[in-house]
C-alpha atoms as a PDB file:
ATOM      1  CA  LEU A   1      79.564  78.465  93.756  1.00  0.00           C
ATOM      2  CA  ASP A   2      80.290  74.757  94.088  1.00  0.00           C
ATOM      3  CA  THR A   3      77.278  73.815  91.970  1.00  0.00           C
ATOM      4  CA  ALA A   4      78.081  76.352  89.257  1.00  0.00           C
ATOM      5  CA  THR A   5      81.683  75.130  89.097  1.00  0.00           C
ATOM      6  CA  ARG A   6      80.587  71.512  88.928  1.00  0.00           C
ATOM      7  CA  ILE A   7      78.053  72.161  86.154  1.00  0.00           C
ATOM      8  CA  GLN A   8      80.613  74.143  84.180  1.00  0.00           C
ATOM      9  CA  ARG A   9      83.116  71.304  84.655  1.00  0.00           C
ATOM     10  CA  TYR A  10      80.550  68.850  83.262  1.00  0.00           C
ATOM     11  CA  VAL A  11      80.039  71.099  80.242  1.00  0.00           C
ATOM     12  CA  VAL A  12      83.794  71.353  79.643  1.00  0.00           C
ATOM     13  CA  SER A  13      84.160  67.574  79.970  1.00  0.00           C
ATOM     14  CA  GLU A  14      81.263  66.914  77.580  1.00  0.00           C
ATOM     15  CA  LEU A  15      82.618  69.333  74.989  1.00  0.00           C
ATOM     16  CA  ALA A  16      86.069  67.785  75.347  1.00  0.00           C
ATOM     17  CA  SER A  17      84.541  64.347  74.838  1.00  0.00           C
ATOM     18  CA  ASP A  18      82.638  65.465  71.725  1.00  0.00           C
ATOM     19  CA  LEU A  19      85.728  67.160  70.308  1.00  0.00           C
ATOM     20  CA  ARG A  20      87.913  64.153  71.244  1.00  0.00           C
ATOM     21  CA  PHE A  21      90.142  66.324  73.427  1.00  0.00           C
ATOM     22  CA  ASP A  22      90.791  63.662  76.063  1.00  0.00           C
ATOM     23  CA  LEU A  23      93.051  65.823  78.216  1.00  0.00           C
ATOM     24  CA  LEU A  24      90.083  67.912  79.421  1.00  0.00           C
ATOM     25  CA  ARG A  25      88.036  64.837  80.283  1.00  0.00           C
ATOM     26  CA  ASN A  26      90.120  64.583  83.455  1.00  0.00           C
ATOM     27  CA  ARG A  27      87.932  66.081  86.189  1.00  0.00           C
ATOM     28  CA  TYR A  28      90.804  67.822  87.975  1.00  0.00           C
ATOM     29  CA  LEU A  29      92.124  69.489  84.833  1.00  0.00           C
ATOM     30  CA  ALA A  30      88.596  70.434  83.714  1.00  0.00           C
ATOM     31  CA  THR A  31      87.948  71.961  87.150  1.00  0.00           C
ATOM     32  CA  ALA A  32      91.211  73.905  86.932  1.00  0.00           C
ATOM     33  CA  VAL A  33      90.215  75.291  83.526  1.00  0.00           C
ATOM     34  CA  VAL A  34      86.803  76.283  84.906  1.00  0.00           C
ATOM     35  CA  VAL A  35      88.157  77.993  88.026  1.00  0.00           C
ATOM     36  CA  ILE A  36      90.963  79.776  86.168  1.00  0.00           C
ATOM     37  CA  SER A  37      88.604  81.037  83.454  1.00  0.00           C
ATOM     38  CA  ALA A  38      86.173  82.299  86.117  1.00  0.00           C
ATOM     39  CA  ALA A  39      89.019  84.078  87.920  1.00  0.00           C
ATOM     40  CA  LEU A  40      90.206  85.649  84.669  1.00  0.00           C
ATOM     41  CA  LEU A  41      86.698  86.943  83.994  1.00  0.00           C
ATOM     42  CA  ALA A  42      86.279  88.246  87.545  1.00  0.00           C
ATOM     43  CA  PHE A  43      89.551  90.138  87.500  1.00  0.00           C
ATOM     44  CA  ALA A  44      89.578  91.139  83.817  1.00  0.00           C
ATOM     45  CA  SER A  45      89.145  94.822  84.634  1.00  0.00           C
ATOM     46  CA  GLY A  46      91.426  94.940  87.669  1.00  0.00           C
ATOM     47  CA  ALA A  47      91.830  93.730  91.227  1.00  0.00           C
ATOM     48  CA  ASP A  48      88.376  94.928  92.307  1.00  0.00           C
ATOM     49  CA  GLY A  49      86.792  91.719  90.962  1.00  0.00           C
ATOM     50  CA  LYS A  50      84.163  93.529  88.894  1.00  0.00           C
ATOM     51  CA  GLY A  51      85.356  92.187  85.551  1.00  0.00           C
ATOM     52  CA  ALA A  52      82.303  89.994  85.165  1.00  0.00           C
ATOM     53  CA  LEU A  53      80.118  93.125  85.130  1.00  0.00           C
ATOM     54  CA  ALA A  54      81.631  93.864  81.723  1.00  0.00           C
ATOM     55  CA  LEU A  55      79.760  90.794  80.474  1.00  0.00           C
ATOM     56  CA  TRP A  56      76.357  92.182  81.467  1.00  0.00           C
ATOM     57  CA  PRO A  57      75.517  93.328  77.879  1.00  0.00           C
ATOM     58  CA  LEU A  58      75.785  89.675  76.796  1.00  0.00           C
ATOM     59  CA  PHE A  59      73.332  88.389  79.400  1.00  0.00           C
ATOM     60  CA  GLY A  60      70.228  88.783  77.220  1.00  0.00           C
ATOM     61  CA  ALA A  61      71.648  86.898  74.254  1.00  0.00           C
ATOM     62  CA  VAL A  62      73.031  84.099  76.403  1.00  0.00           C
ATOM     63  CA  ASN A  63      69.750  83.815  78.319  1.00  0.00           C
ATOM     64  CA  GLN A  64      67.777  83.622  75.059  1.00  0.00           C
ATOM     65  CA  THR A  65      70.217  80.993  73.767  1.00  0.00           C
ATOM     66  CA  LEU A  66      69.387  78.825  76.783  1.00  0.00           C
ATOM     67  CA  GLY A  67      65.665  79.371  76.180  1.00  0.00           C
ATOM     68  CA  ALA A  68      66.020  78.417  72.519  1.00  0.00           C
ATOM     69  CA  LEU A  69      68.008  75.328  73.486  1.00  0.00           C
ATOM     70  CA  ALA A  70      65.288  74.242  75.929  1.00  0.00           C
ATOM     71  CA  LEU A  71      62.626  74.653  73.232  1.00  0.00           C
ATOM     72  CA  VAL A  72      64.754  72.716  70.741  1.00  0.00           C
ATOM     73  CA  VAL A  73      65.135  69.846  73.225  1.00  0.00           C
ATOM     74  CA  VAL A  74      61.366  69.708  73.822  1.00  0.00           C
ATOM     75  CA  THR A  75      60.711  69.903  70.069  1.00  0.00           C
ATOM     76  CA  MET A  76      63.094  67.043  69.339  1.00  0.00           C
ATOM     77  CA  PHE A  77      61.619  64.926  72.133  1.00  0.00           C
ATOM     78  CA  LEU A  78      58.088  65.411  70.822  1.00  0.00           C
ATOM     79  CA  ARG A  79      59.199  64.837  67.220  1.00  0.00           C
ATOM     80  CA  ASN A  80      60.778  61.551  68.276  1.00  0.00           C
ATOM     81  CA  LYS A  81      57.527  60.471  69.963  1.00  0.00           C
ATOM     82  CA  GLY A  82      55.677  60.955  66.669  1.00  0.00           C
ATOM     83  CA  GLY A  83      52.628  62.944  65.739  1.00  0.00           C
ATOM     84  CA  TRP A  84      52.354  66.667  65.251  1.00  0.00           C
ATOM     85  CA  SER A  85      52.706  67.886  68.842  1.00  0.00           C
ATOM     86  CA  TRP A  86      56.269  69.032  68.092  1.00  0.00           C
ATOM     87  CA  ILE A  87      54.808  72.031  66.227  1.00  0.00           C
ATOM     88  CA  ILE A  88      53.771  73.710  69.503  1.00  0.00           C
ATOM     89  CA  PRO A  89      57.349  74.230  70.785  1.00  0.00           C
ATOM     90  CA  GLY A  90      58.845  74.038  67.281  1.00  0.00           C
ATOM     91  CA  PHE A  91      57.753  77.442  66.022  1.00  0.00           C
ATOM     92  CA  PRO A  92      58.928  79.298  69.143  1.00  0.00           C
ATOM     93  CA  ALA A  93      62.216  77.342  68.989  1.00  0.00           C
ATOM     94  CA  VAL A  94      62.832  78.483  65.418  1.00  0.00           C
ATOM     95  CA  PHE A  95      61.797  82.055  66.238  1.00  0.00           C
ATOM     96  CA  MET A  96      64.001  82.272  69.335  1.00  0.00           C
ATOM     97  CA  SER A  97      66.982  80.714  67.558  1.00  0.00           C
ATOM     98  CA  VAL A  98      66.742  83.106  64.614  1.00  0.00           C
ATOM     99  CA  MET A  99      66.150  86.186  66.759  1.00  0.00           C
ATOM    100  CA  THR A 100      68.953  85.292  69.176  1.00  0.00           C
ATOM    101  CA  LEU A 101      71.345  84.780  66.293  1.00  0.00           C
ATOM    102  CA  TRP A 102      70.281  88.059  64.726  1.00  0.00           C
ATOM    103  CA  ALA A 103      70.578  89.970  68.012  1.00  0.00           C
ATOM    104  CA  SER A 104      74.014  88.488  68.686  1.00  0.00           C
ATOM    105  CA  ILE A 105      75.233  89.507  65.246  1.00  0.00           C
ATOM    106  CA  MET A 106      73.854  93.025  65.753  1.00  0.00           C
ATOM    107  CA  ASN A 107      75.530  93.137  69.177  1.00  0.00           C
ATOM    108  CA  GLN A 108      78.846  92.333  67.544  1.00  0.00           C
ATOM    109  CA  PHE A 109      78.679  95.598  65.604  1.00  0.00           C
ATOM    110  CA  SER A 110      78.004  97.608  68.759  1.00  0.00           C
ATOM    111  CA  PHE A 111      80.718  95.783  70.711  1.00  0.00           C
ATOM    112  CA  THR A 112      83.447  96.864  68.276  1.00  0.00           C
ATOM    113  CA  SER A 113      83.715 100.165  70.137  1.00  0.00           C
ATOM    114  CA  GLN A 114      83.758  98.386  73.502  1.00  0.00           C
ATOM    115  CA  SER A 115      85.987  95.687  74.932  1.00  0.00           C
ATOM    116  CA  LEU A 116      87.692  92.848  73.127  1.00  0.00           C
ATOM    117  CA  LEU A 117      86.350  90.498  75.813  1.00  0.00           C
ATOM    118  CA  LEU A 118      82.748  91.248  74.769  1.00  0.00           C
ATOM    119  CA  GLN A 119      83.619  90.701  71.120  1.00  0.00           C
ATOM    120  CA  VAL A 120      85.286  87.330  71.717  1.00  0.00           C
ATOM    121  CA  ILE A 121      82.542  85.994  73.975  1.00  0.00           C
ATOM    122  CA  ASN A 122      79.818  87.272  71.639  1.00  0.00           C
ATOM    123  CA  VAL A 123      81.443  85.489  68.687  1.00  0.00           C
ATOM    124  CA  SER A 124      81.464  82.351  70.842  1.00  0.00           C
ATOM    125  CA  VAL A 125      77.734  82.788  71.516  1.00  0.00           C
ATOM    126  CA  VAL A 126      77.069  83.243  67.776  1.00  0.00           C
ATOM    127  CA  LEU A 127      79.026  80.080  66.983  1.00  0.00           C
ATOM    128  CA  ILE A 128      77.176  78.124  69.670  1.00  0.00           C
ATOM    129  CA  VAL A 129      73.789  79.282  68.360  1.00  0.00           C
ATOM    130  CA  LEU A 130      74.824  78.323  64.824  1.00  0.00           C
ATOM    131  CA  TRP A 131      75.968  74.940  66.126  1.00  0.00           C
ATOM    132  CA  ILE A 132      72.620  74.394  67.871  1.00  0.00           C
ATOM    133  CA  VAL A 133      70.674  75.398  64.750  1.00  0.00           C
ATOM    134  CA  ILE A 134      72.695  73.173  62.410  1.00  0.00           C
ATOM    135  CA  GLU A 135      72.615  70.154  64.746  1.00  0.00           C
ATOM    136  CA  SER A 136      68.883  70.661  65.285  1.00  0.00           C
ATOM    137  CA  ILE A 137      68.193  70.697  61.563  1.00  0.00           C
ATOM    138  CA  PHE A 138      70.167  67.491  61.038  1.00  0.00           C
ATOM    139  CA  LYS A 139      68.513  65.776  63.997  1.00  0.00           C
ATOM    140  CA  PHE A 140      65.048  66.996  63.079  1.00  0.00           C
ATOM    141  CA  PHE A 141      65.132  65.405  59.654  1.00  0.00           C
ATOM    142  CA  ASN A 142      66.845  62.203  60.831  1.00  0.00           C
ATOM    143  CA  VAL A 143      64.802  61.504  63.959  1.00  0.00           C
ATOM    144  CA  LYS A 144      62.338  59.115  62.307  1.00  0.00           C
ATOM    145  CA  GLN A 145      65.111  57.305  60.437  1.00  0.00           C
ATOM    146  CA  ASN A 146      67.158  56.951  63.633  1.00  0.00           C
ATOM    147  CA  ALA A 147      64.112  55.712  65.575  1.00  0.00           C
ATOM    148  CA  GLN A 148      63.434  53.063  62.934  1.00  0.00           C
ATOM    149  CA  GLN A 149      67.060  51.933  63.051  1.00  0.00           C
ATOM    150  CA  LEU A 150      66.893  51.645  66.843  1.00  0.00           C
ATOM    151  CA  GLU A 151      63.756  49.499  66.618  1.00  0.00           C
ATOM    152  CA  LYS A 152      65.595  47.042  64.344  1.00  0.00           C
ATOM    153  CA  VAL A 153      68.361  46.532  66.921  1.00  0.00           C
END
């Protein structure tokens, strides 16, 4: 529990830093946001603490998003090293990103008859996947240019 909270706090702090939302860069406030959001999810369906089970239908899409992100990171690392070895993880990264995005969009249609919580979190997953795809495309085509600029420094 401690490790999961700490990792989530790091993620919140990093996102706050990227979005220039300095208030959440404070570790105590970021931890409070993390713990409160976890408590809200746990007790979303009542005092029995089984609210997080409502999120189970999202597990597959979120898990595939993490897999796609890992493949994108490996692809970008290999692309930055040069050569053509980036193709090996590159094709699966593209495939997983596209399929995860597609599945998440299809899930959104099935979640309309279910809870609002699933809809909101699924839209967040779709936006995160889109963010990863767009950033990856920009980075992919600028990696060589950025590497050359770093060599000049």
